[in-house]
CSV table of C-alpha atoms and ligand atoms in Angstrom, one decimal:
chain,number,residue,atom,x,y,z
K,26,MET,CA,-0.1,-0.1,-0.1
K,27,ASN,CA,2.3,3.3,-1.2
K,28,LEU,CA,5.7,3.4,-1.2
K,29,ARG,CA,6.8,6.2,2.2
K,30,ARG,CA,7.5,9.7,1.3
K,31,ILE,CA,11.5,9.4,1.1
K,32,GLN,CA,12.0,7.4,-2.8
K,33,ARG,CA,15.2,5.7,-1.2
K,34,GLU,CA,13.0,4.2,1.7
K,35,GLY,CA,10.9,3.4,-0.9
K,36,LEU,CA,12.7,1.8,-3.0
K,37,GLU,CA,14.2,-0.9,0.0
K,38,SER,CA,10.6,-2.0,0.9
K,39,LEU,CA,9.8,-2.7,-3.0
K,40,LEU,CA,13.6,-4.8,-3.0
K,41,ALA,CA,13.2,-6.5,0.3
K,42,ALA,CA,9.3,-8.2,-1.3
K,43,ARG,CA,11.0,-8.8,-4.6
K,44,ARG,CA,14.9,-10.6,-2.3
K,45,LEU,CA,11.7,-12.3,-1.0
K,46,GLY,CA,10.2,-13.5,-3.5
K,47,TYR,CA,7.2,-12.1,-4.1
K,48,ARG,CA,5.8,-9.7,-6.5
K,49,VAL,CA,4.6,-6.9,-6.1
K,50,ILE,CA,1.3,-5.4,-6.9
K,51,LEU,CA,1.0,-1.0,-5.6
K,52,LEU,CA,-2.8,0.0,-4.6
K,53,GLY,CA,-1.7,3.6,-4.6
K,54,ARG,CA,-1.9,7.3,-5.7
K,55,SER,CA,0.2,7.4,-7.7
K,56,LEU,CA,3.6,4.9,-8.9
K,57,PRO,CA,6.0,7.3,-8.7
K,58,GLU,CA,9.0,6.0,-11.7
K,59,PHE,CA,11.2,4.5,-10.0
K,60,ALA,CA,9.5,1.8,-8.7
K,61,LYS,CA,8.3,1.5,-12.6
K,62,PRO,CA,10.8,-1.7,-13.2
K,63,LEU,CA,9.7,-3.6,-9.5
K,64,VAL,CA,6.1,-3.4,-9.4
K,65,HIS,CA,4.3,-6.3,-10.8
K,66,GLU,CA,0.9,-4.3,-11.1
K,67,PHE,CA,-0.5,-0.9,-10.5
K,68,ARG,CA,-3.5,-0.2,-9.0
K,69,GLN,CA,-4.2,3.6,-8.9
K,70,VAL,CA,-7.4,4.6,-6.1
K,71,ASP,CA,-7.8,7.0,-3.5
K,72,THR,CA,-6.4,5.7,-0.8
K,73,TYR,CA,-7.3,7.8,1.6
K,74,ASP,CA,-10.4,6.1,0.4
K,75,ARG,CA,-11.5,3.7,2.5
K,76,ALA,CA,-13.9,1.8,0.5
K,77,ALA,CA,-12.8,1.9,-2.5
K,78,SER,CA,-9.8,0.9,-1.9
K,79,VAL,CA,-10.9,-2.4,0.1
K,80,ALA,CA,-13.2,-2.9,-2.9
K,81,GLU,CA,-10.0,-2.5,-5.3
K,82,ALA,CA,-7.8,-5.4,-3.0
K,83,ARG,CA,-10.8,-7.3,-3.4
K,84,LYS,CA,-10.3,-7.7,-7.1
K,85,ILE,CA,-6.6,-8.0,-6.9
K,86,HIS,CA,-7.1,-10.4,-4.4
K,87,ALA,CA,-9.6,-12.1,-7.1
K,88,VAL,CA,-7.2,-12.5,-10.3
K,89,TYR,CA,-4.4,-12.2,-7.9
K,90,ASP,CA,-3.1,-15.5,-5.2
K,91,LEU,CA,-2.2,-12.5,-2.7
K,92,ALA,CA,0.3,-13.7,0.1
K,93,GLY,CA,-0.1,-10.8,2.5
K,94,VAL,CA,-1.1,-6.6,2.5
K,95,VAL,CA,2.0,-4.3,3.6
K,96,ASN,CA,2.2,-1.1,4.4
K,97,PHE,CA,6.1,1.3,5.7
K,98,THR,CA,3.2,4.2,6.3
K,99,GLU,CA,2.1,6.0,9.4
K,100,VAL,CA,-0.6,7.3,6.7
K,101,ASP,CA,-2.0,3.2,5.9
K,102,VAL,CA,-1.8,1.4,8.8
K,103,GLN,CA,-5.9,1.5,9.1
K,104,LEU,CA,-7.3,0.8,5.3
K,105,VAL,CA,-4.1,-2.4,5.5
K,106,ALA,CA,-6.3,-3.5,8.5
K,107,ALA,CA,-9.5,-3.2,6.7
K,108,ILE,CA,-7.5,-5.0,3.5
K,109,ALA,CA,-6.2,-7.5,5.8
K,110,ASN,CA,-9.8,-9.0,7.2
K,111,GLU,CA,-11.4,-8.5,4.6
K,112,LEU,CA,-9.6,-11.0,2.5
K,113,GLY,CA,-8.1,-13.3,5.7
K,114,LEU,CA,-4.9,-11.9,5.5
K,115,PRO,CA,-2.2,-11.5,8.1
K,116,GLY,CA,-2.7,-8.2,10.2
K,117,MET,CA,-4.8,-6.4,13.1
K,118,SER,CA,-8.0,-5.3,14.1
K,119,ALA,CA,-9.8,-2.4,12.9
K,120,ALA,CA,-10.3,-1.7,16.6
K,121,ALA,CA,-5.9,-1.7,17.6
K,122,ALA,CA,-5.1,-0.1,13.9
K,123,LEU,CA,-7.6,3.4,14.8
K,124,ARG,CA,-5.3,2.8,18.8
K,125,ALA,CA,-1.8,2.9,16.3
K,126,ARG,CA,-3.7,6.1,14.3
K,127,ASN,CA,-5.1,8.9,17.4
K,128,LYS,CA,-2.9,9.7,19.1
K,129,TYR,CA,-5.9,10.6,22.1
K,130,VAL,CA,-7.3,7.0,21.8
K,131,MET,CA,-4.1,5.5,22.0
K,132,LYS,CA,-3.2,7.0,25.6
K,133,ASP,CA,-7.1,6.3,26.1
K,134,ALA,CA,-5.7,3.2,26.6
K,135,LEU,CA,-3.5,2.8,27.4
K,136,ARG,CA,-4.5,4.5,30.9
K,137,HIS,CA,-3.8,1.6,33.5
K,138,LEU,CA,0.1,2.2,33.0
K,139,ASP,CA,1.1,3.4,35.9
K,140,GLY,CA,4.0,6.4,36.0
K,141,VAL,CA,4.2,6.1,31.7
K,142,LEU,CA,2.1,8.1,29.9
K,143,PRO,CA,2.1,11.5,30.5
K,144,ARG,CA,-1.1,13.8,31.6
K,145,PHE,CA,-3.4,14.4,27.8
K,146,ALA,CA,-6.5,15.6,27.1
K,147,LYS,CA,-8.5,15.7,23.3
K,148,VAL,CA,-9.5,20.0,22.5
K,149,THR,CA,-10.6,20.9,19.7
K,150,ASP,CA,-10.7,24.4,20.5
K,151,LEU,CA,-8.7,27.8,22.4
K,152,ALA,CA,-11.6,27.6,25.8
K,153,GLU,CA,-11.0,23.5,25.7
K,154,LEU,CA,-7.5,24.1,25.5
K,155,ARG,CA,-7.2,26.2,28.2
K,156,ALA,CA,-9.4,24.6,30.3
K,157,ALA,CA,-7.3,21.3,29.6
K,158,VAL,CA,-4.2,23.2,30.3
K,159,GLU,CA,-4.8,23.7,34.0
K,160,GLU,CA,-5.0,19.8,34.6
K,161,VAL,CA,-2.5,18.7,32.0
K,162,GLY,CA,0.1,21.8,33.1
K,163,LEU,CA,2.5,24.0,31.4
K,164,PRO,CA,4.9,23.3,29.9
K,165,ALA,CA,3.5,21.7,27.1
K,166,VAL,CA,2.3,20.6,23.6
K,167,VAL,CA,0.2,19.9,21.0
K,168,LYS,CA,-0.3,18.4,18.0
K,169,PRO,CA,-3.0,17.2,15.9
K,170,THR,CA,-4.2,13.0,17.2
K,171,GLY,CA,-3.7,11.9,13.8
K,172,ALA,CA,-0.7,13.4,12.0
K,173,SER,CA,2.4,12.0,11.1
K,174,GLY,CA,6.3,13.5,10.1
K,175,SER,CA,6.3,16.4,13.4
K,176,LYS,CA,3.4,18.6,12.0
K,177,GLY,CA,1.8,21.7,14.2
K,178,ILE,CA,4.7,20.2,17.4
K,179,PHE,CA,3.7,23.7,19.6
K,180,GLU,CA,5.5,23.5,22.8
K,181,LEU,CA,3.1,25.2,25.5
K,182,ARG,CA,5.8,27.9,28.3
K,183,SER,CA,3.9,30.2,29.1
K,184,PRO,CA,-0.2,30.6,28.9
K,185,GLU,CA,0.1,33.3,26.3
K,186,ASP,CA,1.9,30.2,24.1
K,187,LEU,CA,-1.6,28.8,24.0
K,188,ASP,CA,-3.4,31.6,21.7
K,189,SER,CA,-0.9,31.3,18.9
K,190,ALA,CA,-0.4,27.3,19.0
K,191,MET,CA,-4.2,27.3,18.3
K,192,GLU,CA,-4.6,29.7,15.7
K,193,TYR,CA,-1.7,28.0,14.1
K,194,LEU,CA,-3.8,24.6,14.4
K,195,SER,CA,-6.6,25.7,13.3
K,196,LYS,CA,-4.6,27.7,9.9
K,197,ILE,CA,-2.5,23.6,9.0
K,198,ALA,CA,-5.3,20.5,10.3
K,199,ARG,CA,-7.2,20.7,7.4
K,200,PRO,CA,-7.2,18.4,4.3
K,201,ASP,CA,-5.7,21.3,1.4
K,202,PHE,CA,-2.4,22.3,3.7
K,203,ASP,CA,-2.1,17.9,3.8
K,204,PRO,CA,-4.4,15.2,3.5
K,205,VAL,CA,-2.9,13.7,6.2
K,206,PHE,CA,-5.8,16.2,8.3
K,207,ARG,CA,-8.8,14.3,6.1
K,208,GLN,CA,-8.3,11.0,8.4
K,209,PHE,CA,-8.9,13.1,12.2
K,210,GLY,CA,-9.7,16.6,10.7
K,211,ALA,CA,-8.9,19.3,13.4
K,212,GLU,CA,-8.9,17.6,16.5
K,213,PHE,CA,-5.6,17.9,19.2
K,214,ILE,CA,-3.9,16.4,21.9
K,215,VAL,CA,-2.8,17.9,24.7
K,216,GLU,CA,0.3,16.5,27.1
K,217,GLU,CA,2.7,17.3,29.5
K,218,PHE,CA,5.5,18.0,28.6
K,219,LEU,CA,7.9,15.4,29.0
K,220,GLU,CA,12.4,15.8,30.2
K,221,GLY,CA,14.9,12.8,29.2
K,222,ASP,CA,16.4,11.1,26.5
K,223,GLU,CA,14.3,10.4,22.9
K,224,LEU,CA,14.2,7.3,22.2
K,225,SER,CA,12.6,5.1,19.2
K,226,VAL,CA,12.2,0.9,19.9
K,227,GLU,CA,12.1,-0.4,16.5
K,228,GLY,CA,10.3,-4.3,16.6
K,229,PHE,CA,8.1,-6.6,15.4
K,230,VAL,CA,4.1,-8.3,16.7
K,231,SER,CA,3.5,-11.7,15.4
K,232,ALA,CA,0.3,-14.2,15.9
K,233,GLY,CA,0.5,-11.6,19.2
K,234,GLU,CA,4.0,-12.3,20.7
K,235,VAL,CA,5.9,-9.1,20.7
K,236,HIS,CA,10.0,-8.9,19.0
K,237,ILE,CA,12.1,-6.3,19.8
K,238,VAL,CA,14.6,-5.7,17.5
K,239,THR,CA,16.3,-2.7,18.7
K,240,ILE,CA,16.4,0.8,19.7
K,241,THR,CA,17.3,4.0,19.1
K,242,ASP,CA,18.7,7.2,20.2
K,243,LYS,CA,17.2,10.4,18.1
K,244,VAL,CA,17.7,14.1,18.6
K,245,THR,CA,14.9,16.9,17.2
K,246,THR,CA,14.8,19.8,17.0
K,247,VAL,CA,14.4,23.1,19.2
K,248,PRO,CA,11.8,24.8,18.8
K,249,PHE,CA,9.9,22.4,16.9
K,250,HIS,CA,11.1,18.8,17.5
K,251,LEU,CA,11.9,18.1,13.0
K,252,GLU,CA,14.4,15.1,13.6
K,253,LEU,CA,17.8,15.5,13.7
K,254,GLU,CA,19.4,12.3,14.0
K,255,HIS,CA,19.7,9.2,15.2
K,256,LYS,CA,22.3,6.7,16.6
K,257,VAL,CA,22.0,2.8,16.7
K,258,PRO,CA,22.3,1.1,19.0
K,259,SER,CA,21.1,3.5,22.2
K,260,ALA,CA,24.1,3.6,24.2
K,261,LEU,CA,21.1,3.6,28.2
K,262,PRO,CA,22.8,1.2,30.4
K,263,ALA,CA,21.2,-2.6,30.6
K,264,ASP,CA,18.5,-2.2,32.7
K,265,ALA,CA,17.1,0.8,30.7
K,266,TRP,CA,16.9,-1.5,27.7
K,267,ALA,CA,15.4,-3.8,30.8
K,268,GLU,CA,12.9,-1.4,31.6
K,269,ILE,CA,12.4,-0.3,28.0
K,270,GLY,CA,11.6,-3.7,26.7
K,271,ALA,CA,9.3,-4.2,30.0
K,272,THR,CA,7.2,-1.3,28.9
K,273,THR,CA,7.3,-1.9,25.0
K,274,LYS,CA,5.9,-5.3,25.3
K,275,ASP,CA,3.3,-3.7,28.0
K,276,ILE,CA,2.4,-0.8,25.6
K,277,VAL,CA,1.6,-3.7,22.8
K,278,GLY,CA,-0.4,-5.5,24.7
K,279,ALA,CA,-2.1,-3.3,25.8
K,280,LEU,CA,-2.8,-2.2,22.6
K,281,GLU,CA,-3.9,-5.6,20.5
K,282,PHE,CA,-1.2,-4.4,17.7
K,283,ASP,CA,-0.6,-7.5,16.0
K,284,ASN,CA,1.2,-8.7,13.0
K,285,CYS,CA,3.2,-5.4,12.0
K,286,ALA,CA,6.4,-3.9,12.8
K,287,PHE,CA,6.1,-1.0,14.8
K,288,HIS,CA,8.0,1.9,16.1
K,289,LEU,CA,7.9,3.3,20.0
K,290,GLU,CA,9.2,6.9,20.0
K,291,ALA,CA,9.6,8.5,24.1
K,292,LYS,CA,11.7,9.5,26.2
K,293,TRP,CA,13.9,8.2,29.3
K,294,GLY,CA,14.9,10.7,32.1
K,295,ARG,CA,15.2,10.7,35.6
K,296,GLY,CA,11.6,8.9,36.2
K,297,GLY,CA,12.4,5.7,34.0
K,298,LEU,CA,10.3,5.3,30.0
K,299,ARG,CA,8.3,7.8,29.3
K,300,PHE,CA,5.5,7.5,27.1
K,301,ILE,CA,5.3,9.8,23.8
K,302,GLU,CA,3.6,7.3,20.7
K,303,ILE,CA,2.8,4.3,18.9
K,304,ALA,CA,3.4,3.6,15.5
K,305,GLY,CA,2.6,0.5,14.3
K,306,ARG,CA,4.5,0.7,10.9
K,307,PRO,CA,8.6,0.8,10.7
K,308,ALA,CA,11.0,3.7,11.1
K,309,GLY,CA,11.8,6.1,8.3
K,310,ASP,CA,14.3,8.4,8.2
K,311,TYR,CA,16.3,5.8,7.5
K,312,ILE,CA,16.2,4.0,10.5
K,313,GLY,CA,14.4,1.2,9.0
K,314,SER,CA,16.1,1.4,5.7
K,315,HIS,CA,19.1,2.2,5.9
K,316,LEU,CA,20.7,2.6,9.9
K,317,VAL,CA,19.0,-1.1,11.7
K,318,PRO,CA,20.4,-3.5,9.4
K,319,LEU,CA,24.0,-1.9,9.0
K,320,ALA,CA,24.4,-1.7,13.3
K,321,THR,CA,23.1,-5.3,13.2
K,322,GLY,CA,22.6,-6.6,10.2
K,323,VAL,CA,18.7,-7.3,10.2
K,324,ASP,CA,17.1,-7.2,7.7
K,325,TYR,CA,13.8,-4.5,9.1
K,326,PHE,CA,12.2,-4.0,6.3
K,327,GLU,CA,12.1,-8.1,4.7
K,328,ASN,CA,10.8,-8.1,7.5
K,329,VAL,CA,8.2,-5.5,7.5
K,330,VAL,CA,7.2,-8.4,4.1
K,331,ARG,CA,7.7,-11.8,6.3
K,332,VAL,CA,5.4,-10.4,9.2
K,333,ALA,CA,2.7,-9.0,6.5
K,334,THR,CA,2.6,-12.5,5.1
K,335,GLY,CA,2.9,-14.4,7.9
K,336,GLU,CA,6.4,-15.9,7.3
K,337,PRO,CA,8.4,-16.5,9.9
K,338,LEU,CA,10.7,-14.1,11.2
K,339,GLN,CA,14.7,-13.5,10.2
K,340,LEU,CA,15.6,-11.5,13.8
K,341,ALA,CA,19.2,-12.9,14.6
K,342,HIS,CA,21.9,-9.6,15.3
K,343,ASP,CA,24.7,-11.2,12.8
K,344,ARG,CA,27.5,-8.2,14.3
K,345,GLU,CA,27.9,-5.2,16.6
K,346,LEU,CA,28.5,-2.2,15.4
K,347,ASN,CA,27.5,1.7,16.0
K,348,ALA,CA,25.1,2.7,13.2
K,349,GLY,CA,24.0,7.2,13.2
K,350,LEU,CA,23.4,9.4,10.8
K,351,ARG,CA,22.4,12.7,10.8
K,352,PHE,CA,19.9,15.4,8.6
K,353,VAL,CA,21.7,19.2,7.2
K,354,LEU,CA,19.0,21.6,7.5
K,355,ALA,CA,18.5,25.0,6.4
K,356,GLU,CA,19.1,27.8,8.1
K,357,ARG,CA,16.4,29.7,5.9
K,358,ALA,CA,13.7,29.6,3.9
K,359,GLY,CA,14.6,30.5,0.1
K,360,ARG,CA,16.0,28.2,-3.0
K,361,PHE,CA,18.2,25.0,-2.0
K,362,GLU,CA,21.6,25.7,-4.3
K,363,GLY,CA,23.6,22.7,-3.1
K,364,VAL,CA,25.2,21.5,0.4
K,365,GLU,CA,29.6,23.0,1.4
K,366,GLY,CA,31.4,20.7,2.6
K,367,LEU,CA,30.3,17.4,1.9
K,368,PRO,CA,33.9,16.3,-0.3
K,369,GLY,CA,35.2,17.1,3.1
K,370,ILE,CA,34.0,14.2,4.5
K,371,GLY,CA,33.0,12.1,1.9
K,372,GLU,CA,36.5,10.9,1.7
K,373,ASP,CA,36.0,9.2,4.9
K,374,PRO,CA,35.3,5.5,4.6
K,375,GLY,CA,33.3,5.6,7.8
K,376,TYR,CA,30.2,7.3,6.1
K,377,ASP,CA,28.0,4.7,4.1
K,378,HIS,CA,25.5,7.4,2.6
K,379,VAL,CA,24.6,11.0,1.6
K,380,PHE,CA,21.0,11.0,0.7
K,381,PHE,CA,19.7,14.0,-1.3
K,382,GLU,CA,16.1,14.6,0.3
K,383,ILE,CA,15.5,17.6,-2.4
K,384,PRO,CA,17.3,18.2,-6.0
K,385,ALA,CA,19.7,21.4,-5.9
K,386,GLY,CA,16.4,24.2,-7.5
K,387,SER,CA,13.7,23.7,-4.8
K,388,LYS,CA,12.4,25.7,-2.2
K,389,VAL,CA,12.7,25.1,1.3
K,390,ALA,CA,11.0,27.4,4.0
K,391,LEU,CA,11.2,26.8,7.9
K,392,PRO,CA,9.2,25.7,10.7
K,393,PRO,CA,6.1,26.8,11.5
K,394,ARG,CA,5.2,28.3,7.6
K,395,ASP,CA,5.7,24.6,6.5
K,396,PHE,CA,7.4,21.6,8.5
K,397,GLY,CA,8.7,19.4,5.9
K,398,ARG,CA,10.8,21.9,3.6
K,399,GLN,CA,14.3,22.3,6.4
K,400,ARG,CA,15.5,18.8,5.6
K,401,VAL,CA,18.1,18.7,2.7
K,402,VAL,CA,21.0,16.1,3.2
K,403,ALA,CA,20.7,13.1,5.7
K,404,VAL,CA,24.1,11.3,5.8
K,405,ILE,CA,24.4,8.1,7.8
K,406,ALA,CA,28.4,6.9,9.3
K,407,ARG,CA,28.7,3.5,10.9
K,408,HIS,CA,31.7,2.7,13.7
K,409,VAL,CA,32.7,0.5,15.5
K,410,GLY,CA,32.6,2.3,18.9
K,411,ARG,CA,29.4,4.6,20.3
K,412,GLU,CA,32.8,7.8,20.6
K,413,GLY,CA,33.5,6.7,16.8
K,414,LEU,CA,30.3,7.8,15.7
K,415,GLU,CA,29.7,10.0,17.2
K,416,ARG,CA,32.8,12.8,16.3
K,417,LEU,CA,31.5,11.3,12.7
K,418,LEU,CA,28.0,12.7,13.0
K,419,ASP,CA,29.4,15.8,14.5
K,420,ARG,CA,32.0,16.1,11.7
K,421,VAL,CA,28.3,16.5,9.5
K,422,ALA,CA,27.2,18.7,11.7
K,423,THR,CA,29.8,21.0,12.1
K,424,GLU,CA,31.5,21.1,8.7
K,425,THR,CA,27.7,21.9,6.2
K,426,SER,CA,25.8,22.7,5.6
K,427,ALA,CA,22.3,24.4,2.8
K,428,ARG,CA,23.7,26.7,1.2
K,429,ILE,CA,20.5,28.8,0.7
K,430,THR,CA,20.3,31.8,-1.8
K,431,ALA,CA,16.8,34.2,-2.1
K,432,GLU,CA,14.2,32.4,-3.8
K,433,THR,CA,13.4,34.3,-8.4
K,434,GLY,CA,11.1,32.9,-9.5
K,435,PRO,CA,7.6,30.2,-8.8
K,436,ALA,CA,7.6,28.5,-6.4
K,437,GLU,CA,8.4,24.5,-7.2
D,516,ATP,N1,5.0,15.1,25.3
D,516,ATP,C1,5.8,15.2,25.4
D,516,ATP,N2,6.6,15.8,25.8
D,516,ATP,C2,7.8,16.2,25.4
D,516,ATP,N3,7.8,16.3,23.7
D,516,ATP,C3,7.0,15.8,22.2
D,516,ATP,C4,5.9,15.1,23.1
D,516,ATP,N4,5.0,15.7,22.5
D,516,ATP,C5,5.9,15.6,21.8
D,516,ATP,N5,6.6,15.2,22.2
D,516,ATP,C6,8.1,15.8,20.5
D,516,ATP,O1,7.5,16.4,19.3
D,516,ATP,C7,8.2,15.1,18.3
D,516,ATP,C8,7.4,14.1,17.7
D,516,ATP,O2,5.6,14.4,18.5
D,516,ATP,P1,4.9,12.9,17.6
D,516,ATP,O3,5.3,12.0,18.0
D,516,ATP,O4,3.5,13.0,19.2
D,516,ATP,O5,4.5,13.5,16.4
D,516,ATP,P2,4.9,12.8,14.8
D,516,ATP,O6,4.2,14.1,13.7
D,516,ATP,O7,3.8,11.4,15.2
D,516,ATP,O8,5.9,13.2,14.9
D,516,ATP,P3,7.0,12.1,14.2
D,516,ATP,O9,6.2,11.5,12.6
D,516,ATP,O10,8.1,12.2,13.8
D,516,ATP,O11,6.7,11.3,14.9
D,516,ATP,C9,8.6,13.7,19.5
D,516,ATP,O12,9.4,12.7,19.2
D,516,ATP,C10,9.4,14.9,20.4
D,516,ATP,O13,10.4,15.5,20.5
D,517,MG,MG1,5.6,10.2,16.5
């Protein structure tokens, strides 16, 4: 179902299915050029239209012997569950898929977990937000219940911040800003601001059994929380790993996720693990496609296909390396011309990949005007030790920068 927005991740998902010997019938809004040679058949459908998409899947199933239905994207979790249920393929229930997609429904189902959740409330307008903040307290975070990709994450530090956050959120929480808002619209969750180091847990749940593959350390930008750096495996100590693993199993079990990859986001602080959210899909940002395989030898995307087809998972680690990624972000809005400093770092064999996320000449913009146009390049590095990895990623931060010129001509 669809492909991830980052082309290289989309390519890796198709290659994983092909390596396992499957042919791919892609159901989606469009077929990118790079995917054409890897897709056996493409069926165009508006995948935000669940009824039309399920009907199309039924037609495909009448012709092909479908082995499974799989999503690598956030917005397709409920649709894939609906198709799996309709066609009798491995998947999760509609109720579990809703819990995966709606940040309020998710937290509501986890209220029994002592000390793990932030205080939280659902709000739809400024009056409700004001009332909720009385209970939740400041600092807090307000965000859409159904978005992804850090679109519209607002920190509330003082009472004045409520008005401007709500004004922005009601402007962006509309389908014409981003189609993701066709799913839950202008519905928001306000949460206690959690302190601590950010992490994510990468795993699978297969026939009710939860498997944890690894934990990722993550750094996000201030104040809009866009992803900046990821490192696999986490440098947290063994007792933290044990607590994180146990709580993750409780959360996945309580939400009744099944037959899917998951990506759980949390913070580790003085109070132990504090839960942000969990997704019923593999991690993006090259974590699933590149960092986990580079660090552990586990082919994460192949296992995404295995879990969706009911094949046994292959999760044995064959190495203990450190892999990480640093994004180069535009520091101002304008036209992206290129990245300074790349040739220098490119000469060091510790860097595995440099991915241009947008071509030179593209328009870049900063949040809160735009949440998806600040990243220009991703650099992936690998080292036998954590300190060595950090040195490589720090060099990306200090030696490279995006070259941005004032924009002329029409926006592309
Ligand atoms: N309650 C909170 N306390 C502190 N930080 C938070 C909180 N909620 C969200 N954040 C920050 O905002 C980021 C994005 O939040 P969240 O994961 O809920 O949104 P998202 O749109 O799903 O983003 P993404 O797709 O990038 O994961 C988190 O990774 C974290 O850095
Ligand atoms: Mg998230």
